[in-house]
Amino acid sequence: MIVDERIVTYMHSLEKPNNNVLEEIEQQAHIDGVPIIRKEMESFLRVMLTITKPKRILELGTAVGYSAILMSEAIEKDASIITIENYEKRIVQARDNFKKADKEDVITMLEGDAMEIMPGLEGDSFDFVFMDAAKAQYIQFLPELLRLMPIGGILVADDVLQGGNIAKSRFSLPRRQRTIHKRMRNFLWDISHLDCLESSIIPIGDGIVMCTKIKEYVPTEGEFSDD
């Protein structure tokens, strides 16, 4: 927990209820132990989408489709969402949920590894990107996302502060957590220091980073590293 639990509980008490389909998906996700976005992240996304009015959204990490459906409720009628998922069980659940929510004409799901799919999106451009996939891969996704975003495009990445552990030395963490910790710290450093981005780390939920592309990204050999 990044923010005091009492504050978070109070914030949740102010949230407007979701529609019946989202409520049902949320309840089932909690029963099945599937991680979905937190309530404070829901309201943040709604506000950002209402302000920016994106026409094309890319989501990395569909899970059961909860966040894609939620975003589809906050966009204009002529907007669309492409979401990518690699876990077969979640793909089946997400497709069922998109049908249940009557969002199959708005949301397109691509099945497979995002690193293999994104290069095939040549010529596509996404003015809003929401990343909530495997945390250790955020740093690997970044160059492709920068290519796919136009100037003025917005990237929001969820769960970047790792319950506050991101501020600790990785050697104080269990060995199994150290690779993710190292890669996330590299991601946050890169996204905060790239000349083509303006970024802000916001301590809501488990931490998010939001950035906007301010000029074209010119790849440099060795710019992104897991070291």
PDB file of N, CA and C in Angstrom, residues 45-130:
ATOM      1  N   LEU A  45      -8.436   6.837 -14.870  1.00  0.00           N
ATOM      2  CA  LEU A  45      -8.557   6.546 -16.297  1.00  0.00           C
ATOM      3  C   LEU A  45      -9.773   7.238 -16.913  1.00  0.00           C
ATOM      4  N   ARG A  46     -10.884   7.191 -16.217  1.00  0.00           N
ATOM      5  CA  ARG A  46     -12.089   7.843 -16.741  1.00  0.00           C
ATOM      6  C   ARG A  46     -11.849   9.338 -16.977  1.00  0.00           C
ATOM      7  N   VAL A  47     -11.237   9.987 -16.003  1.00  0.00           N
ATOM      8  CA  VAL A  47     -10.980  11.422 -16.139  1.00  0.00           C
ATOM      9  C   VAL A  47     -10.025  11.697 -17.294  1.00  0.00           C
ATOM     10  N   MET A  48      -8.930  10.925 -17.376  1.00  0.00           N
ATOM     11  CA  MET A  48      -7.943  11.135 -18.435  1.00  0.00           C
ATOM     12  C   MET A  48      -8.556  10.923 -19.812  1.00  0.00           C
ATOM     13  N   LEU A  49      -9.366   9.900 -19.967  1.00  0.00           N
ATOM     14  CA  LEU A  49      -9.977   9.622 -21.258  1.00  0.00           C
ATOM     15  C   LEU A  49     -11.015  10.676 -21.623  1.00  0.00           C
ATOM     16  N   THR A  50     -11.724  11.176 -20.637  1.00  0.00           N
ATOM     17  CA  THR A  50     -12.705  12.230 -20.888  1.00  0.00           C
ATOM     18  C   THR A  50     -12.019  13.523 -21.315  1.00  0.00           C
ATOM     19  N   ILE A  51     -10.873  13.818 -20.709  1.00  0.00           N
ATOM     20  CA  ILE A  51     -10.135  15.040 -21.046  1.00  0.00           C
ATOM     21  C   ILE A  51      -9.481  14.929 -22.425  1.00  0.00           C
ATOM     22  N   THR A  52      -8.817  13.805 -22.670  1.00  0.00           N
ATOM     23  CA  THR A  52      -7.991  13.682 -23.875  1.00  0.00           C
ATOM     24  C   THR A  52      -8.760  13.225 -25.108  1.00  0.00           C
ATOM     25  N   LYS A  53      -9.904  12.558 -24.906  1.00  0.00           N
ATOM     26  CA  LYS A  53     -10.739  12.086 -26.009  1.00  0.00           C
ATOM     27  C   LYS A  53      -9.938  11.343 -27.096  1.00  0.00           C
ATOM     28  N   PRO A  54      -9.209  10.295 -26.725  1.00  0.00           N
ATOM     29  CA  PRO A  54      -8.418   9.561 -27.720  1.00  0.00           C
ATOM     30  C   PRO A  54      -9.318   8.816 -28.690  1.00  0.00           C
ATOM     31  N   LYS A  55      -8.808   8.652 -29.914  1.00  0.00           N
ATOM     32  CA  LYS A  55      -9.546   7.904 -30.925  1.00  0.00           C
ATOM     33  C   LYS A  55      -9.086   6.452 -31.013  1.00  0.00           C
ATOM     34  N   ARG A  56      -7.792   6.235 -30.716  1.00  0.00           N
ATOM     35  CA  ARG A  56      -7.243   4.872 -30.781  1.00  0.00           C
ATOM     36  C   ARG A  56      -6.463   4.592 -29.510  1.00  0.00           C
ATOM     37  N   ILE A  57      -6.864   3.552 -28.787  1.00  0.00           N
ATOM     38  CA  ILE A  57      -6.244   3.163 -27.520  1.00  0.00           C
ATOM     39  C   ILE A  57      -5.583   1.806 -27.689  1.00  0.00           C
ATOM     40  N   LEU A  58      -4.382   1.688 -27.153  1.00  0.00           N
ATOM     41  CA  LEU A  58      -3.686   0.398 -27.096  1.00  0.00           C
ATOM     42  C   LEU A  58      -3.533   0.002 -25.641  1.00  0.00           C
ATOM     43  N   GLU A  59      -3.942  -1.210 -25.306  1.00  0.00           N
ATOM     44  CA  GLU A  59      -3.776  -1.741 -23.956  1.00  0.00           C
ATOM     45  C   GLU A  59      -2.884  -2.969 -24.009  1.00  0.00           C
ATOM     46  N   LEU A  60      -1.876  -2.996 -23.158  1.00  0.00           N
ATOM     47  CA  LEU A  60      -1.039  -4.176 -23.002  1.00  0.00           C
ATOM     48  C   LEU A  60      -1.432  -4.859 -21.703  1.00  0.00           C
ATOM     49  N   GLY A  61      -1.996  -6.061 -21.809  1.00  0.00           N
ATOM     50  CA  GLY A  61      -2.442  -6.807 -20.634  1.00  0.00           C
ATOM     51  C   GLY A  61      -3.950  -6.742 -20.483  1.00  0.00           C
ATOM     52  N   THR A  62      -4.650  -7.599 -21.214  1.00  0.00           N
ATOM     53  CA  THR A  62      -6.114  -7.607 -21.180  1.00  0.00           C
ATOM     54  C   THR A  62      -6.652  -8.208 -19.893  1.00  0.00           C
ATOM     55  N   ALA A  63      -5.989  -9.285 -19.419  1.00  0.00           N
ATOM     56  CA  ALA A  63      -6.507 -10.105 -18.307  1.00  0.00           C
ATOM     57  C   ALA A  63      -7.922 -10.561 -18.684  1.00  0.00           C
ATOM     58  N   VAL A  64      -8.914 -10.271 -17.845  1.00  0.00           N
ATOM     59  CA  VAL A  64     -10.277 -10.717 -18.142  1.00  0.00           C
ATOM     60  C   VAL A  64     -11.094  -9.644 -18.846  1.00  0.00           C
ATOM     61  N   GLY A  65     -10.448  -8.566 -19.270  1.00  0.00           N
ATOM     62  CA  GLY A  65     -11.123  -7.538 -20.052  1.00  0.00           C
ATOM     63  C   GLY A  65     -11.735  -6.411 -19.259  1.00  0.00           C
ATOM     64  N   TYR A  66     -11.505  -6.410 -17.947  1.00  0.00           N
ATOM     65  CA  TYR A  66     -12.165  -5.426 -17.077  1.00  0.00           C
ATOM     66  C   TYR A  66     -11.787  -3.993 -17.453  1.00  0.00           C
ATOM     67  N   SER A  67     -10.487  -3.710 -17.535  1.00  0.00           N
ATOM     68  CA  SER A  67     -10.060  -2.330 -17.792  1.00  0.00           C
ATOM     69  C   SER A  67     -10.424  -1.890 -19.210  1.00  0.00           C
ATOM     70  N   ALA A  68     -10.363  -2.805 -20.185  1.00  0.00           N
ATOM     71  CA  ALA A  68     -10.749  -2.440 -21.552  1.00  0.00           C
ATOM     72  C   ALA A  68     -12.219  -2.047 -21.617  1.00  0.00           C
ATOM     73  N   ILE A  69     -13.073  -2.810 -20.947  1.00  0.00           N
ATOM     74  CA  ILE A  69     -14.499  -2.479 -20.929  1.00  0.00           C
ATOM     75  C   ILE A  69     -14.725  -1.168 -20.212  1.00  0.00           C
ATOM     76  N   LEU A  70     -14.042  -0.963 -19.082  1.00  0.00           N
ATOM     77  CA  LEU A  70     -14.183   0.286 -18.352  1.00  0.00           C
ATOM     78  C   LEU A  70     -13.770   1.468 -19.226  1.00  0.00           C
ATOM     79  N   MET A  71     -12.639   1.345 -19.947  1.00  0.00           N
ATOM     80  CA  MET A  71     -12.202   2.439 -20.816  1.00  0.00           C
ATOM     81  C   MET A  71     -13.189   2.670 -21.943  1.00  0.00           C
ATOM     82  N   SER A  72     -13.784   1.591 -22.452  1.00  0.00           N
ATOM     83  CA  SER A  72     -14.735   1.738 -23.562  1.00  0.00           C
ATOM     84  C   SER A  72     -15.963   2.544 -23.164  1.00  0.00           C
ATOM     85  N   GLU A  73     -16.251   2.589 -21.855  1.00  0.00           N
ATOM     86  CA  GLU A  73     -17.392   3.359 -21.370  1.00  0.00           C
ATOM     87  C   GLU A  73     -17.080   4.859 -21.316  1.00  0.00           C
ATOM     88  N   ALA A  74     -15.792   5.227 -21.419  1.00  0.00           N
ATOM     89  CA  ALA A  74     -15.390   6.625 -21.237  1.00  0.00           C
ATOM     90  C   ALA A  74     -14.908   7.281 -22.523  1.00  0.00           C
ATOM     91  N   ILE A  75     -14.980   6.580 -23.651  1.00  0.00           N
ATOM     92  CA  ILE A  75     -14.469   7.137 -24.899  1.00  0.00           C
ATOM     93  C   ILE A  75     -15.608   7.517 -25.835  1.00  0.00           C
ATOM     94  N   GLU A  76     -15.265   8.284 -26.872  1.00  0.00           N
ATOM     95  CA  GLU A  76     -16.253   8.723 -27.849  1.00  0.00           C
ATOM     96  C   GLU A  76     -16.739   7.538 -28.689  1.00  0.00           C
ATOM     97  N   LYS A  77     -17.865   7.709 -29.341  1.00  0.00           N
ATOM     98  CA  LYS A  77     -18.475   6.622 -30.103  1.00  0.00           C
ATOM     99  C   LYS A  77     -17.620   6.162 -31.279  1.00  0.00           C
ATOM    100  N   ASP A  78     -16.794   7.069 -31.817  1.00  0.00           N
ATOM    101  CA  ASP A  78     -15.973   6.700 -32.969  1.00  0.00           C
ATOM    102  C   ASP A  78     -14.575   6.246 -32.571  1.00  0.00           C
ATOM    103  N   ALA A  79     -14.336   6.051 -31.265  1.00  0.00           N
ATOM    104  CA  ALA A  79     -13.024   5.597 -30.782  1.00  0.00           C
ATOM    105  C   ALA A  79     -12.997   4.073 -30.706  1.00  0.00           C
ATOM    106  N   SER A  80     -11.778   3.518 -30.627  1.00  0.00           N
ATOM    107  CA  SER A  80     -11.639   2.065 -30.568  1.00  0.00           C
ATOM    108  C   SER A  80     -10.455   1.680 -29.686  1.00  0.00           C
ATOM    109  N   ILE A  81     -10.463   0.430 -29.256  1.00  0.00           N
ATOM    110  CA  ILE A  81      -9.438  -0.094 -28.357  1.00  0.00           C
ATOM    111  C   ILE A  81      -8.873  -1.380 -28.947  1.00  0.00           C
ATOM    112  N   ILE A  82      -7.549  -1.473 -28.987  1.00  0.00           N
ATOM    113  CA  ILE A  82      -6.871  -2.743 -29.267  1.00  0.00           C
ATOM    114  C   ILE A  82      -6.197  -3.178 -27.981  1.00  0.00           C
ATOM    115  N   THR A  83      -6.439  -4.403 -27.565  1.00  0.00           N
ATOM    116  CA  THR A  83      -5.854  -4.908 -26.328  1.00  0.00           C
ATOM    117  C   THR A  83      -5.149  -6.232 -26.622  1.00  0.00           C
ATOM    118  N   ILE A  84      -4.014  -6.453 -25.967  1.00  0.00           N
ATOM    119  CA  ILE A  84      -3.169  -7.606 -26.244  1.00  0.00           C
ATOM    120  C   ILE A  84      -3.054  -8.482 -24.995  1.00  0.00           C
ATOM    121  N   GLU A  85      -3.249  -9.783 -25.174  1.00  0.00           N
ATOM    122  CA  GLU A  85      -3.150 -10.730 -24.058  1.00  0.00           C
ATOM    123  C   GLU A  85      -2.489 -12.015 -24.545  1.00  0.00           C
ATOM    124  N   ASN A  86      -1.680 -12.596 -23.663  1.00  0.00           N
ATOM    125  CA  ASN A  86      -0.904 -13.786 -24.028  1.00  0.00           C
ATOM    126  C   ASN A  86      -1.350 -15.055 -23.308  1.00  0.00           C
ATOM    127  N   TYR A  87      -2.181 -14.906 -22.264  1.00  0.00           N
ATOM    128  CA  TYR A  87      -2.547 -16.055 -21.428  1.00  0.00           C
ATOM    129  C   TYR A  87      -3.867 -16.630 -21.935  1.00  0.00           C
ATOM    130  N   GLU A  88      -3.811 -17.870 -22.415  1.00  0.00           N
ATOM    131  CA  GLU A  88      -4.955 -18.460 -23.112  1.00  0.00           C
ATOM    132  C   GLU A  88      -6.218 -18.473 -22.261  1.00  0.00           C
ATOM    133  N   LYS A  89      -6.098 -18.827 -20.996  1.00  0.00           N
ATOM    134  CA  LYS A  89      -7.279 -18.888 -20.130  1.00  0.00           C
ATOM    135  C   LYS A  89      -7.934 -17.515 -20.015  1.00  0.00           C
ATOM    136  N   ARG A  90      -7.122 -16.476 -19.860  1.00  0.00           N
ATOM    137  CA  ARG A  90      -7.657 -15.114 -19.740  1.00  0.00           C
ATOM    138  C   ARG A  90      -8.284 -14.660 -21.062  1.00  0.00           C
ATOM    139  N   ILE A  91      -7.706 -15.091 -22.180  1.00  0.00           N
ATOM    140  CA  ILE A  91      -8.242 -14.710 -23.490  1.00  0.00           C
ATOM    141  C   ILE A  91      -9.685 -15.176 -23.629  1.00  0.00           C
ATOM    142  N   VAL A  92      -9.942 -16.413 -23.249  1.00  0.00           N
ATOM    143  CA  VAL A  92     -11.304 -16.959 -23.330  1.00  0.00           C
ATOM    144  C   VAL A  92     -12.249 -16.153 -22.438  1.00  0.00           C
ATOM    145  N   GLN A  93     -11.820 -15.870 -21.215  1.00  0.00           N
ATOM    146  CA  GLN A  93     -12.661 -15.108 -20.291  1.00  0.00           C
ATOM    147  C   GLN A  93     -12.922 -13.704 -20.805  1.00  0.00           C
ATOM    148  N   ALA A  94     -11.881 -13.068 -21.337  1.00  0.00           N
ATOM    149  CA  ALA A  94     -12.029 -11.702 -21.834  1.00  0.00           C
ATOM    150  C   ALA A  94     -13.008 -11.653 -23.003  1.00  0.00           C
ATOM    151  N   ARG A  95     -12.887 -12.600 -23.925  1.00  0.00           N
ATOM    152  CA  ARG A  95     -13.804 -12.605 -25.069  1.00  0.00           C
ATOM    153  C   ARG A  95     -15.252 -12.772 -24.610  1.00  0.00           C
ATOM    154  N   ASP A  96     -15.466 -13.637 -23.648  1.00  0.00           N
ATOM    155  CA  ASP A  96     -16.821 -13.807 -23.099  1.00  0.00           C
ATOM    156  C   ASP A  96     -17.313 -12.499 -22.474  1.00  0.00           C
ATOM    157  N   ASN A  97     -16.428 -11.814 -21.769  1.00  0.00           N
ATOM    158  CA  ASN A  97     -16.823 -10.567 -21.106  1.00  0.00           C
ATOM    159  C   ASN A  97     -17.087  -9.449 -22.111  1.00  0.00           C
ATOM    160  N   PHE A  98     -16.307  -9.382 -23.188  1.00  0.00           N
ATOM    161  CA  PHE A  98     -16.559  -8.371 -24.220  1.00  0.00           C
ATOM    162  C   PHE A  98     -17.928  -8.586 -24.859  1.00  0.00           C
ATOM    163  N   LYS A  99     -18.260  -9.861 -25.079  1.00  0.00           N
ATOM    164  CA  LYS A  99     -19.573 -10.177 -25.652  1.00  0.00           C
ATOM    165  C   LYS A  99     -20.682  -9.821 -24.676  1.00  0.00           C
ATOM    166  N   LYS A 100     -20.468 -10.158 -23.408  1.00  0.00           N
ATOM    167  CA  LYS A 100     -21.473  -9.871 -22.379  1.00  0.00           C
ATOM    168  C   LYS A 100     -21.719  -8.369 -22.250  1.00  0.00           C
ATOM    169  N   ALA A 101     -20.645  -7.586 -22.404  1.00  0.00           N
ATOM    170  CA  ALA A 101     -20.744  -6.126 -22.282  1.00  0.00           C
ATOM    171  C   ALA A 101     -21.159  -5.458 -23.590  1.00  0.00           C
ATOM    172  N   ASP A 102     -21.333  -6.254 -24.659  1.00  0.00           N
ATOM    173  CA  ASP A 102     -21.691  -5.728 -25.977  1.00  0.00           C
ATOM    174  C   ASP A 102     -20.653  -4.725 -26.477  1.00  0.00           C
ATOM    175  N   LYS A 103     -19.383  -5.100 -26.341  1.00  0.00           N
ATOM    176  CA  LYS A 103     -18.289  -4.208 -26.731  1.00  0.00           C
ATOM    177  C   LYS A 103     -17.408  -4.813 -27.833  1.00  0.00           C
ATOM    178  N   GLU A 104     -17.900  -5.843 -28.491  1.00  0.00           N
ATOM    179  CA  GLU A 104     -17.080  -6.507 -29.505  1.00  0.00           C
ATOM    180  C   GLU A 104     -16.793  -5.613 -30.710  1.00  0.00           C
ATOM    181  N   ASP A 105     -17.628  -4.607 -30.943  1.00  0.00           N
ATOM    182  CA  ASP A 105     -17.390  -3.704 -32.064  1.00  0.00           C
ATOM    183  C   ASP A 105     -16.448  -2.567 -31.690  1.00  0.00           C
ATOM    184  N   VAL A 106     -16.163  -2.410 -30.410  1.00  0.00           N
ATOM    185  CA  VAL A 106     -15.292  -1.332 -29.928  1.00  0.00           C
ATOM    186  C   VAL A 106     -13.906  -1.865 -29.556  1.00  0.00           C
ATOM    187  N   ILE A 107     -13.877  -3.064 -28.979  1.00  0.00           N
ATOM    188  CA  ILE A 107     -12.633  -3.645 -28.470  1.00  0.00           C
ATOM    189  C   ILE A 107     -12.188  -4.800 -29.368  1.00  0.00           C
ATOM    190  N   THR A 108     -10.955  -4.722 -29.826  1.00  0.00           N
ATOM    191  CA  THR A 108     -10.345  -5.807 -30.597  1.00  0.00           C
ATOM    192  C   THR A 108      -9.216  -6.408 -29.778  1.00  0.00           C
ATOM    193  N   MET A 109      -9.268  -7.703 -29.532  1.00  0.00           N
ATOM    194  CA  MET A 109      -8.204  -8.353 -28.774  1.00  0.00           C
ATOM    195  C   MET A 109      -7.282  -9.115 -29.711  1.00  0.00           C
ATOM    196  N   LEU A 110      -5.987  -8.873 -29.534  1.00  0.00           N
ATOM    197  CA  LEU A 110      -4.961  -9.589 -30.273  1.00  0.00           C
ATOM    198  C   LEU A 110      -4.307 -10.588 -29.332  1.00  0.00           C
ATOM    199  N   GLU A 111      -4.198 -11.827 -29.768  1.00  0.00           N
ATOM    200  CA  GLU A 111      -3.694 -12.897 -28.918  1.00  0.00           C
ATOM    201  C   GLU A 111      -2.216 -13.150 -29.186  1.00  0.00           C
ATOM    202  N   GLY A 112      -1.427 -13.145 -28.112  1.00  0.00           N
ATOM    203  CA  GLY A 112      -0.017 -13.468 -28.251  1.00  0.00           C
ATOM    204  C   GLY A 112       0.869 -12.535 -27.458  1.00  0.00           C
ATOM    205  N   ASP A 113       2.166 -12.664 -27.688  1.00  0.00           N
ATOM    206  CA  ASP A 113       3.183 -11.875 -27.006  1.00  0.00           C
ATOM    207  C   ASP A 113       3.206 -10.469 -27.591  1.00  0.00           C
ATOM    208  N   ALA A 114       3.080  -9.459 -26.722  1.00  0.00           N
ATOM    209  CA  ALA A 114       3.047  -8.071 -27.187  1.00  0.00           C
ATOM    210  C   ALA A 114       4.300  -7.703 -27.967  1.00  0.00           C
ATOM    211  N   MET A 115       5.464  -8.256 -27.587  1.00  0.00           N
ATOM    212  CA  MET A 115       6.701  -7.935 -28.282  1.00  0.00           C
ATOM    213  C   MET A 115       6.712  -8.486 -29.707  1.00  0.00           C
ATOM    214  N   GLU A 116       5.930  -9.516 -29.950  1.00  0.00           N
ATOM    215  CA  GLU A 116       5.816 -10.064 -31.305  1.00  0.00           C
ATOM    216  C   GLU A 116       4.709  -9.373 -32.094  1.00  0.00           C
ATOM    217  N   ILE A 117       3.693  -8.893 -31.398  1.00  0.00           N
ATOM    218  CA  ILE A 117       2.543  -8.281 -32.069  1.00  0.00           C
ATOM    219  C   ILE A 117       2.800  -6.826 -32.434  1.00  0.00           C
ATOM    220  N   MET A 118       3.421  -6.066 -31.540  1.00  0.00           N
ATOM    221  CA  MET A 118       3.564  -4.622 -31.777  1.00  0.00           C
ATOM    222  C   MET A 118       4.323  -4.278 -33.056  1.00  0.00           C
ATOM    223  N   PRO A 119       5.397  -4.988 -33.410  1.00  0.00           N
ATOM    224  CA  PRO A 119       6.050  -4.653 -34.691  1.00  0.00           C
ATOM    225  C   PRO A 119       5.132  -4.821 -35.892  1.00  0.00           C
ATOM    226  N   GLY A 120       4.129  -5.676 -35.777  1.00  0.00           N
ATOM    227  CA  GLY A 120       3.178  -5.885 -36.857  1.00  0.00           C
ATOM    228  C   GLY A 120       2.128  -4.800 -36.958  1.00  0.00           C
ATOM    229  N   LEU A 121       2.125  -3.871 -35.994  1.00  0.00           N
ATOM    230  CA  LEU A 121       1.194  -2.751 -36.027  1.00  0.00           C
ATOM    231  C   LEU A 121       1.792  -1.584 -36.805  1.00  0.00           C
ATOM    232  N   GLU A 122       2.678  -1.875 -37.728  1.00  0.00           N
ATOM    233  CA  GLU A 122       3.347  -0.874 -38.559  1.00  0.00           C
ATOM    234  C   GLU A 122       2.306   0.005 -39.243  1.00  0.00           C
ATOM    235  N   GLY A 123       2.503   1.319 -39.101  1.00  0.00           N
ATOM    236  CA  GLY A 123       1.564   2.261 -39.715  1.00  0.00           C
ATOM    237  C   GLY A 123       0.433   2.658 -38.787  1.00  0.00           C
ATOM    238  N   ASP A 124       0.208   1.891 -37.734  1.00  0.00           N
ATOM    239  CA  ASP A 124      -0.815   2.247 -36.753  1.00  0.00           C
ATOM    240  C   ASP A 124      -0.259   3.279 -35.779  1.00  0.00           C
ATOM    241  N   SER A 125      -1.139   4.072 -35.217  1.00  0.00           N
ATOM    242  CA  SER A 125      -0.744   5.077 -34.237  1.00  0.00           C
ATOM    243  C   SER A 125      -1.794   5.102 -33.134  1.00  0.00           C
ATOM    244  N   PHE A 126      -1.341   5.192 -31.891  1.00  0.00           N
ATOM    245  CA  PHE A 126      -2.249   5.146 -30.745  1.00  0.00           C
ATOM    246  C   PHE A 126      -2.022   6.388 -29.884  1.00  0.00           C
ATOM    247  N   ASP A 127      -3.078   7.172 -29.713  1.00  0.00           N
ATOM    248  CA  ASP A 127      -2.927   8.407 -28.956  1.00  0.00           C
ATOM    249  C   ASP A 127      -3.093   8.217 -27.453  1.00  0.00           C
ATOM    250  N   PHE A 128      -3.434   6.983 -27.031  1.00  0.00           N
ATOM    251  CA  PHE A 128      -3.483   6.670 -25.598  1.00  0.00           C
ATOM    252  C   PHE A 128      -3.072   5.217 -25.424  1.00  0.00           C
ATOM    253  N   VAL A 129      -2.116   4.974 -24.536  1.00  0.00           N
ATOM    254  CA  VAL A 129      -1.640   3.609 -24.254  1.00  0.00           C
ATOM    255  C   VAL A 129      -1.779   3.352 -22.765  1.00  0.00           C
ATOM    256  N   PHE A 130      -2.387   2.218 -22.425  1.00  0.00           N
ATOM    257  CA  PHE A 130      -2.477   1.792 -21.027  1.00  0.00           C
ATOM    258  C   PHE A 130      -1.727   0.480 -20.887  1.00  0.00           C
TER     259      PHE A 130
END
